[in-house]
mmCIF file of C-alpha atoms in Angstrom:
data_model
loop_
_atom_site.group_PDB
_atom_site.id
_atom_site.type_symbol
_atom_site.label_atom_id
_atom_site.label_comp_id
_atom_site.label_asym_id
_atom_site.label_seq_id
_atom_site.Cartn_x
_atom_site.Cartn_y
_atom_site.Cartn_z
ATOM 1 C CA UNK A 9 20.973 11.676 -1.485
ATOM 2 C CA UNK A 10 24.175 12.916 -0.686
ATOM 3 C CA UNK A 11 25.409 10.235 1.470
ATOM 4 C CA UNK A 12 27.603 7.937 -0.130
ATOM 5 C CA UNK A 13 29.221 4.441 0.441
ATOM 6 C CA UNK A 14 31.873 1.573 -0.567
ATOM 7 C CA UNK A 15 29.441 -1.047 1.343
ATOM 8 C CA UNK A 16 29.249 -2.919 -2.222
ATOM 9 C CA UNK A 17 33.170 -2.944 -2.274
ATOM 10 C CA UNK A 18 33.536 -4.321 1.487
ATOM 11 C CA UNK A 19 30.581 -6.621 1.028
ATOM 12 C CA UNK A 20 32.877 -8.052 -2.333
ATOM 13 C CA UNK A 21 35.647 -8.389 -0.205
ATOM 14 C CA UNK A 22 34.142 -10.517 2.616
ATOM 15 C CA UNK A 23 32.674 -12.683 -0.290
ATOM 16 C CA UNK A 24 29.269 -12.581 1.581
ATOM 17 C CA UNK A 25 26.259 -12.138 -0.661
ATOM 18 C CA UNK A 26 23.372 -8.990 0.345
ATOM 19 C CA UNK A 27 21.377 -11.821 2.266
ATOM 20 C CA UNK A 28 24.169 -13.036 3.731
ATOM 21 C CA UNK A 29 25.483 -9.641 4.824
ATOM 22 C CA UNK A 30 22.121 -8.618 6.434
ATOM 23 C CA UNK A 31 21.962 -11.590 8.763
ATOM 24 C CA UNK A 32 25.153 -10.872 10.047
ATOM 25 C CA UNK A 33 23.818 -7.172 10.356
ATOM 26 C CA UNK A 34 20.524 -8.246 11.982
ATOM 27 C CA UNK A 35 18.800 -6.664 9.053
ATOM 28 C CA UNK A 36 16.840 -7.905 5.942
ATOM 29 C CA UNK A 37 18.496 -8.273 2.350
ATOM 30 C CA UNK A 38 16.591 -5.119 1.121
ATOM 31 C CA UNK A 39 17.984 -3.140 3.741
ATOM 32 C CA UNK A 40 21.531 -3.763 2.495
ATOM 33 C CA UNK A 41 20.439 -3.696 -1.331
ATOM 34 C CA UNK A 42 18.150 -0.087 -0.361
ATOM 35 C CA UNK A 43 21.911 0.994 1.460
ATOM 36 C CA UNK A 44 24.075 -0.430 -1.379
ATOM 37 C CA UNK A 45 21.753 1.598 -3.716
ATOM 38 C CA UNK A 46 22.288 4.739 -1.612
ATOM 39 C CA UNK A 47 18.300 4.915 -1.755
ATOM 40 C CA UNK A 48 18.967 4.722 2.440
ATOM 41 C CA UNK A 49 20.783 6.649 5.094
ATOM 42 C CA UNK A 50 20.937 4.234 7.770
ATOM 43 C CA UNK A 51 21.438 4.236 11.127
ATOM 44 C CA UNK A 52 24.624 5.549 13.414
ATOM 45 C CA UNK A 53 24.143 2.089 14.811
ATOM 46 C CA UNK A 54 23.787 0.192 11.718
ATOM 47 C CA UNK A 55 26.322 2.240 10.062
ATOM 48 C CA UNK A 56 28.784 1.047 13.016
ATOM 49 C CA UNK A 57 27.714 -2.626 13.282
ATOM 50 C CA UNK A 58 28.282 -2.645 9.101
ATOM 51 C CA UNK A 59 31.367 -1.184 9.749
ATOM 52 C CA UNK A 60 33.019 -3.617 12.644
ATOM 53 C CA UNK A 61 31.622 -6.449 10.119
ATOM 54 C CA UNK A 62 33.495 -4.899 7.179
ATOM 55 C CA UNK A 63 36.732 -4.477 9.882
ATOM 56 C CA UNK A 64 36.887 -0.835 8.736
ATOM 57 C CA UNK A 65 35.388 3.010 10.458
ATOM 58 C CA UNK A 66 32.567 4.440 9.159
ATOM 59 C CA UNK A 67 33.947 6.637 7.566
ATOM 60 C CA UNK A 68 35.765 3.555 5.213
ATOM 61 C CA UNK A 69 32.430 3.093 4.221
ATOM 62 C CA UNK A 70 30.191 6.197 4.176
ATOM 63 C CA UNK A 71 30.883 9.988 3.361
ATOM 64 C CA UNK A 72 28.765 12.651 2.875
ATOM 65 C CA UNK A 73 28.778 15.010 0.148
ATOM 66 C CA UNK A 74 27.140 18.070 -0.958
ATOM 67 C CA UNK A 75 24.502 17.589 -4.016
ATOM 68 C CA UNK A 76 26.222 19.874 -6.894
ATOM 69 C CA UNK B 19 11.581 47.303 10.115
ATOM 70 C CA UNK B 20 14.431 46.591 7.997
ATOM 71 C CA UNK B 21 14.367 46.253 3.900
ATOM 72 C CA UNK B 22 14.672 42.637 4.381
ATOM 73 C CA UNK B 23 11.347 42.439 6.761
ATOM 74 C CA UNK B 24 9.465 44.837 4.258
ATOM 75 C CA UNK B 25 10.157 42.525 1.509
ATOM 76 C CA UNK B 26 8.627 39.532 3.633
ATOM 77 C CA UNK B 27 5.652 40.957 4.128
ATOM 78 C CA UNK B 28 4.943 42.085 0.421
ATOM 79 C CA UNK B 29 6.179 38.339 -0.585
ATOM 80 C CA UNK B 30 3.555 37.168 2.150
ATOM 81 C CA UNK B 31 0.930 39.282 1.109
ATOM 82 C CA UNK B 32 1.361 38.391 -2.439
ATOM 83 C CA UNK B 33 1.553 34.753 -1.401
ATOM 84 C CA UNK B 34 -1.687 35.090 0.386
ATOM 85 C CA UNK B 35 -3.712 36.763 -2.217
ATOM 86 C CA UNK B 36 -2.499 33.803 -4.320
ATOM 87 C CA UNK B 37 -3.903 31.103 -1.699
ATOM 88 C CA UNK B 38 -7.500 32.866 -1.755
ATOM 89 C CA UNK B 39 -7.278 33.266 -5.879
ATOM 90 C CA UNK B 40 -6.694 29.553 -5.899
ATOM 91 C CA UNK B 41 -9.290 28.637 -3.290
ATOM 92 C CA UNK B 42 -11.778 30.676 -5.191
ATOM 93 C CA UNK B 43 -10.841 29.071 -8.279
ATOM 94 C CA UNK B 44 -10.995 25.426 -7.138
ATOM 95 C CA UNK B 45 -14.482 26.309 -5.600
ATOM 96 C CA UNK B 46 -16.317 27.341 -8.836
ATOM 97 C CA UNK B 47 -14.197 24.611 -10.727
ATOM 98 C CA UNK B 48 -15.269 22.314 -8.090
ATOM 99 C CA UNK B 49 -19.340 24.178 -7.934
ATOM 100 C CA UNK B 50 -19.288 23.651 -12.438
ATOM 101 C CA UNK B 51 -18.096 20.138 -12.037
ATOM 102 C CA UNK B 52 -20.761 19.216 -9.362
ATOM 103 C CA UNK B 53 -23.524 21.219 -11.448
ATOM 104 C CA UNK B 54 -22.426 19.056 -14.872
ATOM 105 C CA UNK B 55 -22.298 15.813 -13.037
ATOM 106 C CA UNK B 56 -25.909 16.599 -11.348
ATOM 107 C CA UNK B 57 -27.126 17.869 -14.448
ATOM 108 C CA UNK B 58 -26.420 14.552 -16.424
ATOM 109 C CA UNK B 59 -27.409 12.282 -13.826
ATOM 110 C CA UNK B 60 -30.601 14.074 -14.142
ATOM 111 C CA UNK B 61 -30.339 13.554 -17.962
ATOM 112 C CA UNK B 62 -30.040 9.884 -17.350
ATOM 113 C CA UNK B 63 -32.553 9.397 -14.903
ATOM 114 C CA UNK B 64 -35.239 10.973 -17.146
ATOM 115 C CA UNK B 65 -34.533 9.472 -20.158
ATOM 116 C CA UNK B 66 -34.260 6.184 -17.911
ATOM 117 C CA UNK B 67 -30.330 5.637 -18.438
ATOM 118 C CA UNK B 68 -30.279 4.085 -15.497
ATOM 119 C CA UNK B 69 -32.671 1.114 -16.588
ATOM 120 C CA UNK B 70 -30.070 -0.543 -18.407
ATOM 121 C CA UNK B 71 -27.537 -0.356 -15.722
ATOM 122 C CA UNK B 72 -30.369 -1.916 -14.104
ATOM 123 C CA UNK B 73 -30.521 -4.680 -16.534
ATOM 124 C CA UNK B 74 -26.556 -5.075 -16.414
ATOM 125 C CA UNK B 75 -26.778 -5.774 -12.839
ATOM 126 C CA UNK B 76 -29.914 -8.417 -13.441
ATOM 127 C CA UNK B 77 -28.472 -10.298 -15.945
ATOM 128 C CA UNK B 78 -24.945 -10.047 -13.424
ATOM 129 C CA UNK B 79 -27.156 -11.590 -10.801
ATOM 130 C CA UNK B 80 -28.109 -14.509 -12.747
ATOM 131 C CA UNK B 81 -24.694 -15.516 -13.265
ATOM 132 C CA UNK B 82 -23.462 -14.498 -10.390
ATOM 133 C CA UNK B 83 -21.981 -17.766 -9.092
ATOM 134 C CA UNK B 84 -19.851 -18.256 -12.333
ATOM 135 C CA UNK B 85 -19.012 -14.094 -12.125
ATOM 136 C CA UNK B 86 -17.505 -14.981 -8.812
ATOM 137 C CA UNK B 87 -15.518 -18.535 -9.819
ATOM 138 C CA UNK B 88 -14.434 -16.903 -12.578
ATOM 139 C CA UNK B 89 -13.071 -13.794 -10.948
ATOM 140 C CA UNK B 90 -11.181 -15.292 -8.427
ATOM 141 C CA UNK B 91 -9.586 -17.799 -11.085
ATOM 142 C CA UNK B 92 -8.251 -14.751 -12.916
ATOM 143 C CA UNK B 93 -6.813 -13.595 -9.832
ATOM 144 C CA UNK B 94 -5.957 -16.758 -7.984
ATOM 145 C CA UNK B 95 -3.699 -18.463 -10.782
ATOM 146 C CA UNK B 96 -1.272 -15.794 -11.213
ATOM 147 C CA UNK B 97 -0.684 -15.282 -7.524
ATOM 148 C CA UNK B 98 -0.261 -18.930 -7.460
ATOM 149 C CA UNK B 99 2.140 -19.106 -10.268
ATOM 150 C CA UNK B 100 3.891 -16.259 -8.240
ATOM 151 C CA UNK B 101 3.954 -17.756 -4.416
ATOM 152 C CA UNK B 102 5.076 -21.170 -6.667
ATOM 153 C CA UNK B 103 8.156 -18.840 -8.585
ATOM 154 C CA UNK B 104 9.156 -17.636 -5.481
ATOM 155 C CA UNK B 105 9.272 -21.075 -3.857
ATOM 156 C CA UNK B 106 11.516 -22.587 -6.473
ATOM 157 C CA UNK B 107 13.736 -19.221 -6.426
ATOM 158 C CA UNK B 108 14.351 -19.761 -2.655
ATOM 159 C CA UNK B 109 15.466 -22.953 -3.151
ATOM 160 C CA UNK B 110 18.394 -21.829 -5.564
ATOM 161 C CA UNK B 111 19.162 -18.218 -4.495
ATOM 162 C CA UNK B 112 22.489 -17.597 -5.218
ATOM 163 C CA UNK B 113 22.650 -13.732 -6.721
ATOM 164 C CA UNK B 114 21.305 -10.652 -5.267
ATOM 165 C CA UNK B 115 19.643 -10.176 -8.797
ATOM 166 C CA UNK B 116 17.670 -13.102 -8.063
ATOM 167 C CA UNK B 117 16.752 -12.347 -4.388
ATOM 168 C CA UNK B 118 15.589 -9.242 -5.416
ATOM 169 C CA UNK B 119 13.166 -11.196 -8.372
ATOM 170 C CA UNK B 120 12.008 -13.557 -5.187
ATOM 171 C CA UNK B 121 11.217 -9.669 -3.404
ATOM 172 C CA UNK B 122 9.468 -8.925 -6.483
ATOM 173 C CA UNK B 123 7.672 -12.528 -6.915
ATOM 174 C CA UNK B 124 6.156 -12.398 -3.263
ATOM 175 C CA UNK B 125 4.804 -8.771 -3.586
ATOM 176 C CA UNK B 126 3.171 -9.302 -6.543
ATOM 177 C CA UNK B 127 1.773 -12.920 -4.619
ATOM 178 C CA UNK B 128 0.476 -10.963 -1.930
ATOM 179 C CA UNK B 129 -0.397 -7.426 -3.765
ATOM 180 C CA UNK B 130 -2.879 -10.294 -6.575
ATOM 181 C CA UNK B 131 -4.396 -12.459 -3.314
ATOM 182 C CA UNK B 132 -5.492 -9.083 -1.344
ATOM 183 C CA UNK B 133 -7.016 -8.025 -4.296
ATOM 184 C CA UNK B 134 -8.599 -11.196 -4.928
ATOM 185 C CA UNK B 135 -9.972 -11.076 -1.345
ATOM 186 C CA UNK B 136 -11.457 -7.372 -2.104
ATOM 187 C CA UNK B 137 -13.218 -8.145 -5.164
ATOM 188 C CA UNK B 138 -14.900 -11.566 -3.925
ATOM 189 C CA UNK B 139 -16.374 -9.206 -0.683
ATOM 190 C CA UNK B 140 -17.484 -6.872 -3.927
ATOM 191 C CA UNK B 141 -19.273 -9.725 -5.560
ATOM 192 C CA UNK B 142 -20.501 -11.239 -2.699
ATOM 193 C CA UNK B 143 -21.574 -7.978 -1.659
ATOM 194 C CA UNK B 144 -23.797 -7.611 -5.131
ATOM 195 C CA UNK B 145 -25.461 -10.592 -4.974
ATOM 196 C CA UNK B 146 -26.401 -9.896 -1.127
ATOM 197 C CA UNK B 147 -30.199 -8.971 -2.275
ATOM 198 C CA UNK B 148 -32.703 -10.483 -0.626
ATOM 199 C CA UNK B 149 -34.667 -11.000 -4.437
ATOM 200 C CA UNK B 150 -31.807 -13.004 -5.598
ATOM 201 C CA UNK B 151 -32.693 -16.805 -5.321
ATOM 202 C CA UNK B 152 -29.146 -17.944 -5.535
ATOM 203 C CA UNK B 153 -28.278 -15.992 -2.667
ATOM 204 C CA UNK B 154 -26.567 -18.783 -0.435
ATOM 205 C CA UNK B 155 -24.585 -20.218 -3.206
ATOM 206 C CA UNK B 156 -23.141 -16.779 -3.512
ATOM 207 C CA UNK B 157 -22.558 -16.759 0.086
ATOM 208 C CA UNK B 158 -20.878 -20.005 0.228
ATOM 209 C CA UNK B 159 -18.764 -19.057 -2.886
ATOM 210 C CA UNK B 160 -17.582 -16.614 -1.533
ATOM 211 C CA UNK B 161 -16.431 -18.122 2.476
ATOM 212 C CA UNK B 162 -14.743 -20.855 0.169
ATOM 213 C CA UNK B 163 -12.749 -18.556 -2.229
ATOM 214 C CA UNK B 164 -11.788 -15.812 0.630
ATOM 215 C CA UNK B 165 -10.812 -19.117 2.829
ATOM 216 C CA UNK B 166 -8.520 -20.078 -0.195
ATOM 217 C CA UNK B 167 -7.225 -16.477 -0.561
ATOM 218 C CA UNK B 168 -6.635 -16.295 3.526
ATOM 219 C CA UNK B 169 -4.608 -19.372 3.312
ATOM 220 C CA UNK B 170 -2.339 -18.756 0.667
ATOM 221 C CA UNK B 171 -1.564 -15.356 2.324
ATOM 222 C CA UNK B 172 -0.439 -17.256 5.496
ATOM 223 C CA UNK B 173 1.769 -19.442 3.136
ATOM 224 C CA UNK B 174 3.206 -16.442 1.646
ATOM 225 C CA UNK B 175 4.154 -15.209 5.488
ATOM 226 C CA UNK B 176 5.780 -18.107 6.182
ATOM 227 C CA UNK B 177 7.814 -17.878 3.055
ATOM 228 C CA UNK B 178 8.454 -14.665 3.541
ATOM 229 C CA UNK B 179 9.878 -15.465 7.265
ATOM 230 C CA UNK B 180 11.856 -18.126 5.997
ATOM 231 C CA UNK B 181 13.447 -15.615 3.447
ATOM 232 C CA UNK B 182 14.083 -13.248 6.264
ATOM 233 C CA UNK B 183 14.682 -14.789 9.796
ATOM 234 C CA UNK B 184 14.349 -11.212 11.152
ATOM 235 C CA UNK B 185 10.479 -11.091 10.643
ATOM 236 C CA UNK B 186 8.257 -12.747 13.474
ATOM 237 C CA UNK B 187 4.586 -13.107 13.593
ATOM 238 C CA UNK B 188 2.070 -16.154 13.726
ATOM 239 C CA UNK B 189 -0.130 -15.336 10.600
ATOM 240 C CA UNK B 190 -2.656 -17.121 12.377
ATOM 241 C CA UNK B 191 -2.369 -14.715 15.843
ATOM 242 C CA UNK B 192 -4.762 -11.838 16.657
ATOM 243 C CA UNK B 193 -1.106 -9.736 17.165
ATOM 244 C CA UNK B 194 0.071 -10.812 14.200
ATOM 245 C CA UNK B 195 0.569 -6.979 12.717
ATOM 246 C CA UNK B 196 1.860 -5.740 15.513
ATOM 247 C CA UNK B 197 4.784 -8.598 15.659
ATOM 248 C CA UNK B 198 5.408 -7.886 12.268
ATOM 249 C CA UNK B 199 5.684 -4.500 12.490
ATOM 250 C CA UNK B 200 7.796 -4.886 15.444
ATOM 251 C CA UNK B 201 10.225 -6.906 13.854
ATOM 252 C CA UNK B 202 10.679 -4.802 11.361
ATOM 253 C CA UNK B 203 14.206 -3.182 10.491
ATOM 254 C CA UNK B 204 14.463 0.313 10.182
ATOM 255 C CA UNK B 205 14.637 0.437 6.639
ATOM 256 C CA UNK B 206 11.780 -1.834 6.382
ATOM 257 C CA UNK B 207 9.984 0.026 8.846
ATOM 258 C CA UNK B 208 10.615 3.648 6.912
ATOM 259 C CA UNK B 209 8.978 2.294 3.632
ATOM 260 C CA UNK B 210 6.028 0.531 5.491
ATOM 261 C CA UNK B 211 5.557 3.749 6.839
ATOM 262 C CA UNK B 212 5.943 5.564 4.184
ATOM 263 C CA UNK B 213 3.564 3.725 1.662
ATOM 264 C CA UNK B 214 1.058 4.128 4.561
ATOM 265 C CA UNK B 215 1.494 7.752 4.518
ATOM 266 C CA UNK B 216 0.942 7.613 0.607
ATOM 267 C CA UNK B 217 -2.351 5.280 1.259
ATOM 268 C CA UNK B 218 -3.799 7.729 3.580
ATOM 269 C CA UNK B 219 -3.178 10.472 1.432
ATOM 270 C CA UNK B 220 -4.889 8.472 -1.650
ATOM 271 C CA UNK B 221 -7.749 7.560 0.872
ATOM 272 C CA UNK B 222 -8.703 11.165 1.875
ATOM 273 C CA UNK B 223 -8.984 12.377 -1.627
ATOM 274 C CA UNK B 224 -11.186 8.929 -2.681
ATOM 275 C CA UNK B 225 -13.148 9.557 0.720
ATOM 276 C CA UNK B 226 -14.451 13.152 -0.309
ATOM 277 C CA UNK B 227 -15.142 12.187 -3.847
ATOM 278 C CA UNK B 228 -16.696 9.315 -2.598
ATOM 279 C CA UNK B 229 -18.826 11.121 -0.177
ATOM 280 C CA UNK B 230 -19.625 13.879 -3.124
ATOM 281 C CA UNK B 231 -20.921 11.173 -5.258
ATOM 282 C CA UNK B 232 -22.860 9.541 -1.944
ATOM 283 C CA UNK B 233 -25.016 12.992 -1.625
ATOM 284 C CA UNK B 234 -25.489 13.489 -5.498
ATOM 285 C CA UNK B 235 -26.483 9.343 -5.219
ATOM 286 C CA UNK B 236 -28.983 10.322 -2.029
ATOM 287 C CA UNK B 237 -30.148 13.205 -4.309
ATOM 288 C CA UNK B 238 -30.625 12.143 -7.572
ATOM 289 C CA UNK B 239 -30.946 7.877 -7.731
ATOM 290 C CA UNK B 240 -32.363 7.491 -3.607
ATOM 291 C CA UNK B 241 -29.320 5.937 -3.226
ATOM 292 C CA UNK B 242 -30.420 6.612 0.932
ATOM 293 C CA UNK B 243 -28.230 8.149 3.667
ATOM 294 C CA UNK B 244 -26.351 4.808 4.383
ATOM 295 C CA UNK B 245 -23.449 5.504 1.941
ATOM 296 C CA UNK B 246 -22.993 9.064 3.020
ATOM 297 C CA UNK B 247 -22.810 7.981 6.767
ATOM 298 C CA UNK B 248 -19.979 5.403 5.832
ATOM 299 C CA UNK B 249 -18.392 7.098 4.136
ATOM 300 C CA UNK B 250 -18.137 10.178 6.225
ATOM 301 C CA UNK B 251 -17.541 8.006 9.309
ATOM 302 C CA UNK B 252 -14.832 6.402 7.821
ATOM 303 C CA UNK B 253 -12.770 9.928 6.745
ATOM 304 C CA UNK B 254 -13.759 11.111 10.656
ATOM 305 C CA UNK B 255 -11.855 8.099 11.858
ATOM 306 C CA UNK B 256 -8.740 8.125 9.607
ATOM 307 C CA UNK B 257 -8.322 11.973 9.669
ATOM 308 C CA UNK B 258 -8.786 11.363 13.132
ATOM 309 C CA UNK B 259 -6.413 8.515 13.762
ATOM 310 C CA UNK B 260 -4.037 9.702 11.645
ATOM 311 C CA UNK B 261 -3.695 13.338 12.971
ATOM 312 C CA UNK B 262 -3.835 12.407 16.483
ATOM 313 C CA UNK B 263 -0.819 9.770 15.904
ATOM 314 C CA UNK B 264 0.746 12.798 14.538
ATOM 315 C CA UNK B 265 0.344 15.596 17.195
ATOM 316 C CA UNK B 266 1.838 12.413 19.645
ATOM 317 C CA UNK B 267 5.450 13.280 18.718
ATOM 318 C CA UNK B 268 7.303 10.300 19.488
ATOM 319 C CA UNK B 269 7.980 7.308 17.759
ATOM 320 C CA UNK B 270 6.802 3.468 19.257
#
């Protein structure tokens, strides 16, 4: 999948564990962990609500790059 | 027409003759496959094959009751020892490793129990014959053990909502699936989806074997025309569903 992301990083930083990060998110643990894992694109409006909880864009978080 | 639109069509063409090769060679592969199976289940019914199956399911039916106990044991104590991991994992989750083992824990709870539910309706569904003298133990069997199986899959909801306070749904409500499904999140929702998508797929293919083996059954062992009505009935209904949910374009 050739969208990528620091949400690991971020999540590290806030010292807030995948459960922890998904209730704040309104999502479930394996949402985060399937995100973290890059095994899902999510949402524009997930990606945003991750990224005011993280305090950073979008594009701190995710970028998109062409499979080689 | 261009080069480029010449070369289409000879691609196409080519592509099509390929299509009908394959057809044609899936149909005789399919018409020698048929022909072998009838061919030995004509075998075995002369030379009375079938008489010991017979006798399998006989000496089945006199144990029937212990058949049944002992089949959902099997099943029942490893889901148990699952739903019971899971418990004592929620109550010390502190990694994602080990959320993901609870995740793994409650599937395997739930994936055991449904199964257990499937093959006490098999059972019970054997020993439904109206020769069979221990009929209503059978029957009573099997309401206890599917009550037992019902119940711990409610428990295993509730755990399951506890572990994510993002899922809603009374286990015990007629809406039940459709506030589960509605609470949902979108990646949640994607691989429900998606593993229904497989299912279906894995359902069509069983349904036309299935409904080969039903007119070779009706054929060959008198099997009657009851299992080829089910089973045609119920690939009618989920091509049906399925392709009219389809051509709706939209999500809900």
């Amino acid at each position: 999948m050739p969208l990528y992301n620091r949400l690991k990083e971020y999540r590290a930083k806030l010292g807030v564990n995948q459960a922890e990060m998904g209730s704040l998110a309104g999502v479930s643990r394996q949402t985060i962990s399937l995100i973290e894992r890059g095994d899902y694109s999510p949402s524009v409006t997930l990606a945003l609500k991750l990224a005011a909880i993280c305090e950073a864009t979008v594009e701190d978080i995710f970028w998109y790059e062409e499979d080689k | 027409m261009s080069n480029y639109q010449v070369g289409q069509k000879g691609n196409g063409t080519r592509a099509g003759v390929k299509t009908w090769g394959k057809m044609l060679f899936y149909i005789v592969i399919g018409g020698v496959v048929g022909g072998t199976a009838s061919m030995l289940i004509l075998i075995l019914r002369e030379t009375g094959g079938f008489t010991g199956l017979d006798g399998i399911y006989e000496e089945m039916l006199k144990w029937m009751p212990a058949v049944q106990t002992a089949a959902f044991l099997i099943l029942f104590l490893p889901s148990l020892v699952y739903y019971i991991r899971a418990a004592r994992g929620m109550k010390r989750m502190y990694s994602d490793e080990e959320d993901e083992q609870n995740d793994q824990d409650q599937g395997k709870a739930m994936l055991i129990s449904s199964t257990n539910i499937i093959v006490e309706f098999l059972l019970f569904g054997l020993a439904a014959d109206p020769d069979y003298d221990g009929m209503m133990v059978s029957v009573g069997l099997f309401f206890v053990f599917t009550i037992i199986c019902c119940i711990q899959q409610a428990l295993l909801v509730f755990q399951i909502k506890r572990r994510t306070p993002i899922m809603k749904g009374d286990p015990l409500s007629w809406n039940f699936q459709k506030e589960w499904e509605g609470s949902m999140d979108e990646a949640t929702k994607m691989i429900t989806y998606r593993s229904g998508y497989k299912a279906y797929l894995v359902v069509q293919k069983g349904q036309l074997l299935f409904s080969v083996l039903a007119v070779i059954g009706r054929m060959l062992l008198s099997t009657g025309a009851f299992p080829v009505i089910i089973s045609c009935g119920l690939w009618l209904v989920g091509n049906t569903v399925y392709t009219k949910n389809a051509m709706k374009n939209k999500l809900e």
